[in-house]
């Protein structure tokens, strides 16, 4: 398959599907659905092929395509994949067909438009994870807002207009700084080297930023990524949007869109502004730890089931940021692993909540009681997904959080110690929510609740199975992640005064009082 | 003493250099003459349309010819250097003619609907367009002033063309009073500049300032400050924008579209040419002033747009904000900046004409009701029209894969290169504020009507076009260009670059 532009195909297939579905007559929604399934499954097929053929022996970007796009601005169409983005692609390709399948009963009106926006969203997200040109990245980054806006606005719950607007404006506000910083970076590079380029690989190799400029530009990137991640205190849009979005929207939001923030931090800000990342790491670690603890505590107090999961996402994303800014290979491995695992577990949870909502048309925890009696398989799914999410050993969540904490422990022990409490709190809010919804004596409608049907099993089971698989055999993913992470950390060491602490450094500190670095 | 008879030497006229102007003027004069001959209304209108179309096509054709000529053989200077046909002028002339053609096409059905059919309308549009084209190539402050008046006076009349409507009358009067005032300021600026430099020729001023060191620069600075005010009024830069919302709202919608696109393009043509050609050595004096203008224009325009409840007024404020982005490019005062500003104006013309074309179609007879709430459910009642409106709004908001995005990136790039990072950041933030305004309209368009609302009149059209052919053409052209400029902009950016290098 030598020159086959597989990455462009992964971006183009969903977008083409969106365009085609626009021309389906409005009274034939089944055709639109068929196009939706076809496009997402073809994309999934290509993504699976990509994962299978991914070369673990190289740290370079693979399947790269590089063409001029706007020559006057030095903007190129560059796509490529490495160990950090490959799993984002895979997870995206997995969640979209499942999201569509889960919408089968939930979305009954304006199916055509729904399918079109949903496919456009997938294409844009693929573009974000594959772009290696900063302007191209920004194009997809902004483009993603449009379908998400219309998905929330068209198919959300009661306060959907407000939620859609809030989502768009919050993230667009961050992007404004991202664009300004991107352009500044490109032109400072041009002034320094004489060649205009927004090619990530070129900029990552270059080391010409002065201290203050680097910090300012880093903050510009951070504004966009912290809002999307969402890092405390920029998370306020998330619970609202999660609550109001349709189920598939929430799944995609928690599964992939939140990862875009972490991905951006990891891919761009962290590698392009190494010294600033090192200098500001304490700040980010503090915010990450606050996010972990705060998210978990607030999740405990929610009365809406979807909000519990939304706040738990704030906490989980805190672990991702903690891992990244531990600036250790182990920690970053953990962050990427969590970015892979969290979509599976949270996706499963949102899907189960969506099923509950479909049956009872409410998400208030107090409305449910003893659902397990009537719908044991549904309850089982929820419990297993919760276990996977809170990091019970054997599930993928455990590996990710464990590695992140390990990384933080090696480099910044106090943060790791505080963050560990987040794991305990996660058990509290998860199990308490489960207890209130599923255990006890069923009353009223809850006693007659229908259990899952085959379609619903097909939607949730793959996510849980994958989480279990990755929990038992993390090597499958880590083999692909690790080389790229090592490259990133090596780049960091090359371009800043930072040296990665090794576990034995700590032991030595404990042993003979030698300085840590 | 013997009287010495000195023969009057008239300057050489290169007729081809002013062919577009002749085409527009000729068509306009013919329409007026024809009106005297043909008394029957339908016949006169039809003949007027044919003539106007011919005039615009001829102007466009000669401009295209000029573009090729200028690109290969360099700029043409004629009439003692009063007119300078260069890439910059021809490029903007083409944009003006495109905007004129689109405005005329939208007008056809509008005039019929409002019972305003009159060939005079077409003649006035052509005269105004003539003034704009003169403006793009004027190389002398006096010619700029003449062009300004030629373009403005027909517009005063056109703004008030729908005499039955009070708001239209008001728009005409308001535009006239404030426009005359700004012309006076501009004239005063010319006088002071002439006093300081002894010439009104733009290249002459530049030469004078390059060769002489002014002992005292007060007069000159006051002169070009007044020029900036006068032209700032034409492009609706804050704080000289106060007329815009009222005039834009009151004027017949196709004229609003014409004012928002062509007039603004012509205004920027003069603004950039005057300052970049005549006062390049004083850029450290005027760039800060333009910086302030740009920031105010961006912020007032986008915040103002966000506060509106009337779509036409919202678009008026949004066009103020757009002027702010062009000012960012102009403020950079580099070939890159000019290129970005030119490209922005090109893209902007299509986006804004497309938006106003839809507003024209949607306005009920009487052209008065444009409330955002009235647009509710449009995407369901008339899917194509509603989707197109959302598309134009997203383009204006600068969403990728539309020309609006590339245009914004261009101006921000130019400013970044000039080291104006603060301006870029303010511009980017203003984009988000403006996005709120556009999204509010989009929200209304994409929101299903409640049953009660649907039960009221508002007929349902299954696959609603229901626009006349010419408006359909305008919508197709503007939408296609907005998309093309966003997806494959390279060629068009190159054109803008050629134009900026030939200033």
Coordinates of N, CA and C in Angstrom, one line a residue, chain A residues 329-498:
Chain A
X329 N 9.1 9.8 31.4 CA 8.6 8.9 30.4 C 7.5 8.0 31.0
X330 N 7.7 7.6 32.2 CA 6.7 6.8 32.8 C 5.4 7.5 32.9
X331 N 5.5 8.7 33.4 CA 4.3 9.5 33.7 C 3.5 9.8 32.4
X332 N 4.3 10.2 31.3 CA 3.6 10.5 30.1 C 3.0 9.3 29.4
X333 N 3.7 8.2 29.6 CA 3.1 6.9 29.1 C 1.8 6.7 29.8
X334 N 1.7 7.0 31.1 CA 0.5 6.8 31.8 C -0.6 7.8 31.3
X335 N -0.1 9.0 31.0 CA -1.1 10.0 30.5 C -1.7 9.5 29.2
X336 N -0.8 9.1 28.3 CA -1.3 8.7 27.0 C -2.2 7.4 27.2
X337 N -1.8 6.6 28.1 CA -2.6 5.4 28.3 C -4.0 5.7 28.9
X338 N -4.0 6.7 29.8 CA -5.3 7.2 30.3 C -6.1 7.8 29.2
X339 N -5.5 8.5 28.3 CA -6.2 9.1 27.2 C -6.8 8.0 26.3
X340 N -6.2 6.9 26.3 CA -6.8 5.8 25.6 C -7.9 5.0 26.4
X341 N -7.7 4.9 27.7 CA -8.5 4.1 28.5 C -9.8 4.9 28.9
X342 N -9.7 6.2 29.2 CA -10.8 7.0 29.6 C -12.0 7.0 28.7
X343 N -11.7 7.1 27.4 CA -12.8 7.1 26.4 C -13.6 5.8 26.5
X344 N -12.9 4.7 26.8 CA -13.6 3.4 26.8 C -14.5 3.3 28.0
X345 N -13.9 3.7 29.2 CA -14.7 3.6 30.4 C -15.8 4.6 30.5
X346 N -15.4 5.9 30.3 CA -16.4 6.9 30.3 C -17.5 6.8 29.2
X347 N -17.0 6.3 28.1 CA -17.9 6.1 27.0 C -19.0 5.1 27.4
X348 N -18.5 4.0 28.0 CA -19.4 3.0 28.5 C -20.4 3.5 29.5
X349 N -19.9 4.3 30.4 CA -20.8 4.9 31.5 C -21.8 5.8 30.9
X350 N -21.4 6.7 30.0 CA -22.4 7.6 29.4 C -23.4 6.8 28.6
X351 N -23.0 5.7 27.9 CA -23.9 4.9 27.2 C -25.0 4.3 28.1
X352 N -24.5 3.8 29.2 CA -25.4 3.2 30.2 C -26.4 4.2 30.7
X353 N -25.9 5.4 31.0 CA -26.8 6.5 31.5 C -27.8 6.8 30.4
X354 N -27.3 6.9 29.2 CA -28.2 7.1 28.1 C -29.3 6.1 28.0
X355 N -29.0 4.8 28.3 CA -30.0 3.8 28.3 C -31.0 4.0 29.4
X356 N -30.5 4.4 30.6 CA -31.4 4.7 31.7 C -32.3 5.8 31.3
X357 N -31.7 6.8 30.7 CA -32.5 8.0 30.3 C -33.6 7.6 29.3
X358 N -33.2 6.7 28.4 CA -34.2 6.3 27.4 C -35.4 5.6 28.0
X359 N -35.1 4.9 29.1 CA -36.2 4.2 29.7 C -37.1 5.0 30.6
X360 N -36.4 5.9 31.4 CA -37.1 6.7 32.4 C -37.3 8.1 32.1
X361 N -36.6 8.6 31.1 CA -36.6 10.1 30.7 C -36.2 11.0 31.9
X362 N -35.3 10.5 32.7 CA -34.8 11.3 33.8 C -33.4 10.8 34.1
X363 N -32.6 11.7 34.6 CA -31.2 11.3 35.1 C -31.0 11.6 36.5
X364 N -32.1 12.0 37.2 CA -32.0 12.3 38.6 C -31.7 11.1 39.4
X365 N -30.7 11.1 40.2 CA -30.3 9.8 40.9 C -31.4 9.4 41.9
X366 N -32.1 10.4 42.4 CA -33.2 10.1 43.4 C -34.4 9.4 42.8
X367 N -34.5 9.5 41.5 CA -35.6 8.9 40.8 C -35.4 7.4 40.7
X368 N -34.2 7.0 40.8 CA -33.8 5.6 40.6 C -33.7 4.9 41.9
X369 N -33.9 3.6 41.9 CA -33.7 2.8 43.1 C -33.8 1.3 42.7
X370 N -32.9 0.5 43.1 CA -33.0 -0.9 42.8 C -33.1 -1.3 41.4
X371 N -32.5 -0.6 40.5 CA -32.6 -0.9 39.1 C -32.0 -2.3 38.8
X372 N -31.1 -2.7 39.7 CA -30.4 -4.0 39.4 C -31.3 -5.2 39.4
X373 N -32.4 -5.1 40.2 CA -33.3 -6.2 40.3 C -34.0 -6.4 38.9
X374 N -34.4 -5.3 38.3 CA -35.1 -5.4 37.1 C -34.2 -5.6 35.9
X375 N -33.1 -4.9 35.9 CA -32.2 -4.9 34.8 C -30.8 -5.3 35.2
X376 N -30.6 -6.6 35.5 CA -29.3 -7.0 36.1 C -28.1 -6.8 35.1
X377 N -28.3 -7.0 33.8 CA -27.2 -6.9 32.9 C -26.8 -5.4 32.8
X378 N -27.8 -4.5 32.7 CA -27.5 -3.1 32.7 C -26.7 -2.7 33.9
X379 N -27.2 -3.2 35.0 CA -26.4 -2.8 36.3 C -25.0 -3.4 36.2
X380 N -24.9 -4.6 35.7 CA -23.6 -5.2 35.6 C -22.7 -4.4 34.7
X381 N -23.2 -4.0 33.6 CA -22.4 -3.1 32.7 C -21.9 -1.9 33.5
X382 N -22.9 -1.2 34.2 CA -22.5 0.0 34.8 C -21.5 -0.2 35.9
X383 N -21.6 -1.3 36.7 CA -20.7 -1.6 37.7 C -19.3 -1.9 37.1
X384 N -19.2 -2.7 36.1 CA -17.9 -3.0 35.5 C -17.3 -1.8 34.9
X385 N -18.1 -0.9 34.3 CA -17.6 0.3 33.7 C -17.0 1.2 34.8
X386 N -17.8 1.2 35.9 CA -17.3 2.0 37.0 C -16.0 1.5 37.6
X387 N -15.9 0.2 37.7 CA -14.7 -0.4 38.2 C -13.5 0.0 37.3
X388 N -13.8 -0.2 36.0 CA -12.8 0.1 35.0 C -12.3 1.6 35.2
X389 N -13.3 2.4 35.4 CA -13.0 3.9 35.4 C -12.2 4.2 36.7
X390 N -12.6 3.7 37.8 CA -11.9 4.1 39.0 C -10.6 3.5 39.2
X391 N -10.2 2.6 38.3 CA -8.8 2.1 38.3 C -8.7 0.9 39.1
X392 N -9.6 0.0 39.0 CA -9.5 -1.3 39.7 C -8.4 -2.1 38.9
X393 N -7.5 -2.7 39.6 CA -6.5 -3.5 38.8 C -7.1 -4.5 37.9
X394 N -6.6 -4.7 36.8 CA -7.2 -5.6 35.8 C -7.9 -4.8 34.7
X395 N -8.2 -3.5 35.0 CA -8.8 -2.7 33.9 C -7.8 -1.6 33.5
X396 N -8.1 -1.1 32.3 CA -7.1 -0.1 31.7 C -7.0 1.1 32.6
X397 N -8.0 1.5 33.3 CA -7.9 2.7 34.1 C -6.8 2.6 35.1
X398 N -6.7 1.5 35.7 CA -5.6 1.3 36.7 C -4.2 1.5 36.1
X399 N -4.0 1.0 35.0 CA -2.6 1.1 34.4 C -2.3 2.6 34.2
X400 N -3.3 3.3 33.6 CA -3.0 4.7 33.2 C -2.7 5.5 34.5
X401 N -3.6 5.4 35.4 CA -3.5 6.2 36.6 C -2.2 5.8 37.4
X402 N -2.0 4.5 37.4 CA -0.8 4.0 38.2 C 0.5 4.6 37.6
X403 N 0.6 4.6 36.3 CA 1.8 5.1 35.6 C 1.9 6.6 35.8
X404 N 0.8 7.3 35.7 CA 0.8 8.7 35.9 C 1.3 9.1 37.3
X405 N 0.8 8.4 38.3 CA 1.2 8.6 39.7 C 2.6 8.2 39.9
X406 N 3.0 7.2 39.2 CA 4.4 6.7 39.4 C 5.3 7.8 38.8
X407 N 5.0 8.3 37.7 CA 5.8 9.4 37.1 C 5.9 10.6 38.0
X408 N 4.7 11.0 38.5 CA 4.7 12.1 39.4 C 5.5 11.8 40.7
X409 N 5.4 10.6 41.1 CA 6.1 10.2 42.4 C 7.6 10.4 42.2
X410 N 8.1 10.0 41.0 CA 9.5 10.1 40.7 C 10.0 11.6 40.7
X411 N 9.1 12.4 40.0 CA 9.6 13.8 39.8 C 9.1 14.7 40.9
X412 N 7.9 14.7 41.3 CA 7.3 15.6 42.2 C 6.5 14.9 43.3
X413 N 7.1 14.4 44.3 CA 6.4 13.5 45.2 C 5.2 14.1 45.9
X414 N 5.2 15.3 46.4 CA 4.1 15.9 47.1 C 2.8 15.8 46.3
X415 N 2.9 16.2 45.0 CA 1.7 16.2 44.1 C 1.2 14.8 44.0
X416 N 2.1 13.8 43.9 CA 1.6 12.4 43.7 C 0.9 12.0 44.9
X417 N 1.4 12.4 46.1 CA 0.8 11.9 47.3 C -0.6 12.5 47.5
X418 N -0.8 13.8 47.2 CA -2.1 14.4 47.3 C -3.0 13.7 46.2
X419 N -2.5 13.5 45.0 CA -3.3 13.0 43.9 C -3.8 11.6 44.2
X420 N -3.1 10.9 45.0 CA -3.5 9.5 45.3 C -4.8 9.5 46.0
X421 N -5.1 10.5 46.8 CA -6.4 10.6 47.4 C -7.6 10.6 46.4
X422 N -7.2 11.2 45.2 CA -8.3 11.2 44.2 C -8.7 9.8 43.9
X423 N -7.8 8.9 43.9 CA -8.2 7.5 43.6 C -9.2 7.0 44.6
X424 N -9.0 7.3 45.9 CA -9.9 6.9 46.9 C -11.3 7.6 46.7
X425 N -11.2 8.9 46.5 CA -12.5 9.6 46.3 C -13.3 9.1 45.1
X426 N -12.5 8.7 44.1 CA -13.2 8.1 42.9 C -14.0 6.9 43.3
X427 N -13.5 6.1 44.1 CA -14.2 4.9 44.6 C -15.5 5.4 45.3
X428 N -15.3 6.5 46.1 CA -16.5 7.0 46.9 C -17.6 7.4 46.0
X429 N -17.3 8.3 45.0 CA -18.5 8.8 44.3 C -19.0 7.7 43.3
X430 N -18.2 6.9 42.8 CA -18.6 5.8 41.9 C -19.6 4.8 42.6
X431 N -19.0 4.3 43.7 CA -19.8 3.3 44.4 C -21.1 3.9 45.0
X432 N -21.0 5.1 45.5 CA -22.2 5.7 46.1 C -23.3 5.9 45.0
X433 N -22.8 6.4 43.9 CA -23.8 6.6 42.8 C -24.4 5.2 42.4
X434 N -23.6 4.2 42.3 CA -24.1 2.9 41.9 C -25.1 2.4 43.0
X435 N -24.7 2.6 44.2 CA -25.6 2.1 45.3 C -26.9 2.8 45.3
X436 N -26.9 4.1 45.0 CA -28.2 4.8 45.0 C -29.1 4.5 43.8
X437 N -28.5 4.2 42.7 CA -29.3 3.9 41.5 C -29.7 2.4 41.4
X438 N -28.7 1.6 41.7 CA -29.0 0.2 41.3 C -29.4 -0.7 42.5
X439 N -28.9 -0.4 43.7 CA -29.3 -1.4 44.8 C -30.5 -0.9 45.5
X440 N -30.9 -1.7 46.5 CA -32.1 -1.4 47.3 C -33.4 -2.0 46.7
X441 N -34.5 -1.6 47.2 CA -35.7 -2.2 46.8 C -36.3 -1.3 45.6
X442 N -36.6 -2.0 44.5 CA -37.1 -1.2 43.4 C -38.5 -0.7 43.6
X443 N -38.8 0.5 43.2 CA -40.1 1.1 43.4 C -40.6 1.6 42.1
X444 N -41.9 1.6 41.9 CA -42.6 2.2 40.8 C -42.1 1.7 39.5
X445 N -41.7 2.6 38.6 CA -41.3 2.2 37.3 C -40.0 1.4 37.3
X446 N -39.2 1.7 38.3 CA -37.9 1.0 38.3 C -38.0 -0.5 38.4
X447 N -39.1 -1.0 39.0 CA -39.3 -2.4 39.1 C -39.6 -3.1 37.8
X448 N -40.2 -2.3 36.9 CA -40.5 -2.9 35.6 C -39.5 -2.6 34.5
X449 N -38.4 -2.1 34.9 CA -37.5 -1.6 33.8 C -37.0 -2.7 33.0
X450 N -37.0 -2.5 31.7 CA -36.5 -3.5 30.7 C -35.0 -3.6 30.7
X451 N -34.5 -4.8 30.6 CA -33.1 -4.9 30.6 C -32.5 -4.6 29.2
X452 N -31.2 -4.8 29.0 CA -30.6 -4.4 27.8 C -31.1 -5.3 26.6
X453 N -31.1 -4.8 25.5 CA -31.4 -5.6 24.3 C -30.0 -5.8 23.6
X454 N -30.1 -6.6 22.5 CA -28.9 -7.0 21.8 C -28.1 -5.8 21.3
X455 N -28.8 -4.8 20.7 CA -28.2 -3.6 20.2 C -27.3 -2.9 21.3
X456 N -27.9 -2.8 22.5 CA -27.3 -2.1 23.6 C -26.1 -2.9 24.1
X457 N -26.2 -4.2 24.0 CA -25.0 -5.0 24.4 C -23.9 -4.8 23.4
X458 N -24.2 -4.8 22.1 CA -23.2 -4.6 21.1 C -22.5 -3.2 21.3
X459 N -23.3 -2.2 21.8 CA -22.7 -0.9 21.9 C -21.7 -0.9 23.1
X460 N -22.1 -1.5 24.2 CA -21.3 -1.3 25.4 C -20.2 -2.3 25.5
X461 N -20.5 -3.6 25.2 CA -19.6 -4.7 25.4 C -18.2 -4.4 24.8
X462 N -18.0 -4.0 23.6 CA -16.7 -3.8 23.1 C -15.8 -2.9 23.9
X463 N -16.5 -1.8 24.5 CA -15.7 -0.9 25.3 C -15.2 -1.5 26.5
X464 N -16.1 -2.3 27.2 CA -15.6 -2.9 28.4 C -14.6 -4.0 28.1
X465 N -14.8 -4.7 27.1 CA -13.9 -5.8 26.7 C -12.5 -5.2 26.4
X466 N -12.5 -4.1 25.7 CA -11.2 -3.5 25.4 C -10.5 -3.0 26.6
X467 N -11.3 -2.4 27.5 CA -10.7 -1.9 28.7 C -10.1 -3.0 29.5
X468 N -10.8 -4.1 29.6 CA -10.2 -5.3 30.3 C -9.0 -5.8 29.6
X469 N -9.0 -5.9 28.3 CA -7.9 -6.4 27.5 C -6.7 -5.5 27.8
X470 N -6.8 -4.2 27.7 CA -5.7 -3.3 27.9 C -5.2 -3.3 29.4
X471 N -6.2 -3.6 30.3 CA -5.8 -3.7 31.7 C -4.9 -4.9 31.9
X472 N -5.3 -6.0 31.2 CA -4.5 -7.2 31.4 C -3.2 -7.3 30.6
X473 N -3.3 -6.7 29.4 CA -2.1 -6.7 28.5 C -1.8 -5.3 28.0
X474 N -1.3 -4.5 28.9 CA -1.1 -3.1 28.5 C 0.1 -3.0 27.5
X475 N 0.9 -4.0 27.5 CA 2.1 -4.0 26.6 C 1.6 -3.7 25.1
X476 N 0.5 -4.2 24.8 CA 0.0 -4.0 23.4 C 0.0 -2.6 23.0
X477 N -0.5 -1.7 24.0 CA -0.5 -0.3 23.7 C 0.8 0.4 24.0
X478 N 1.4 0.0 25.1 CA 2.6 0.7 25.6 C 3.8 0.6 24.6
X479 N 3.8 -0.6 23.9 CA 4.9 -0.8 22.9 C 4.8 0.3 21.8
X480 N 3.6 0.7 21.5 CA 3.5 1.7 20.5 C 3.6 3.1 21.0
X481 N 3.2 3.3 22.3 CA 3.2 4.6 22.8 C 4.7 5.0 23.2
X482 N 5.4 4.1 23.8 CA 6.6 4.4 24.5 C 7.7 5.1 23.6
X483 N 7.9 4.6 22.3 CA 9.0 5.2 21.5 C 8.7 6.7 21.3
X484 N 7.5 7.1 21.0 CA 7.2 8.5 20.8 C 7.3 9.3 22.0
X485 N 7.0 8.7 23.1 CA 7.1 9.5 24.4 C 8.6 9.7 24.7
X486 N 9.4 8.7 24.4 CA 10.8 8.8 24.7 C 11.4 9.9 23.8
X487 N 10.9 9.9 22.6 CA 11.4 11.0 21.7 C 11.0 12.4 22.2
X488 N 9.8 12.5 22.7 CA 9.4 13.8 23.2 C 10.2 14.2 24.4
X489 N 10.5 13.3 25.3 CA 11.2 13.6 26.5 C 12.7 13.9 26.1
X490 N 13.2 13.2 25.2 CA 14.6 13.5 24.7 C 14.7 14.9 24.1
X491 N 13.6 15.2 23.3 CA 13.6 16.6 22.8 C 13.6 17.6 23.9
X492 N 12.8 17.3 24.9 CA 12.7 18.2 26.0 C 14.1 18.4 26.7
X493 N 14.8 17.3 26.9 CA 16.1 17.4 27.5 C 17.1 18.1 26.6
X494 N 17.0 17.9 25.3 CA 17.9 18.5 24.4 C 17.7 20.1 24.4
X495 N 16.5 20.5 24.5 CA 16.2 21.9 24.3 C 16.0 22.7 25.7
X496 N 16.2 22.1 26.8 CA 16.1 22.8 28.0 C 17.1 22.3 29.0
X497 N 17.1 22.9 30.2 CA 18.1 22.5 31.2 C 17.6 21.3 32.0
X498 N 16.5 20.7 31.5 CA 15.9 19.7 32.3 C 16.5 18.3 32.1

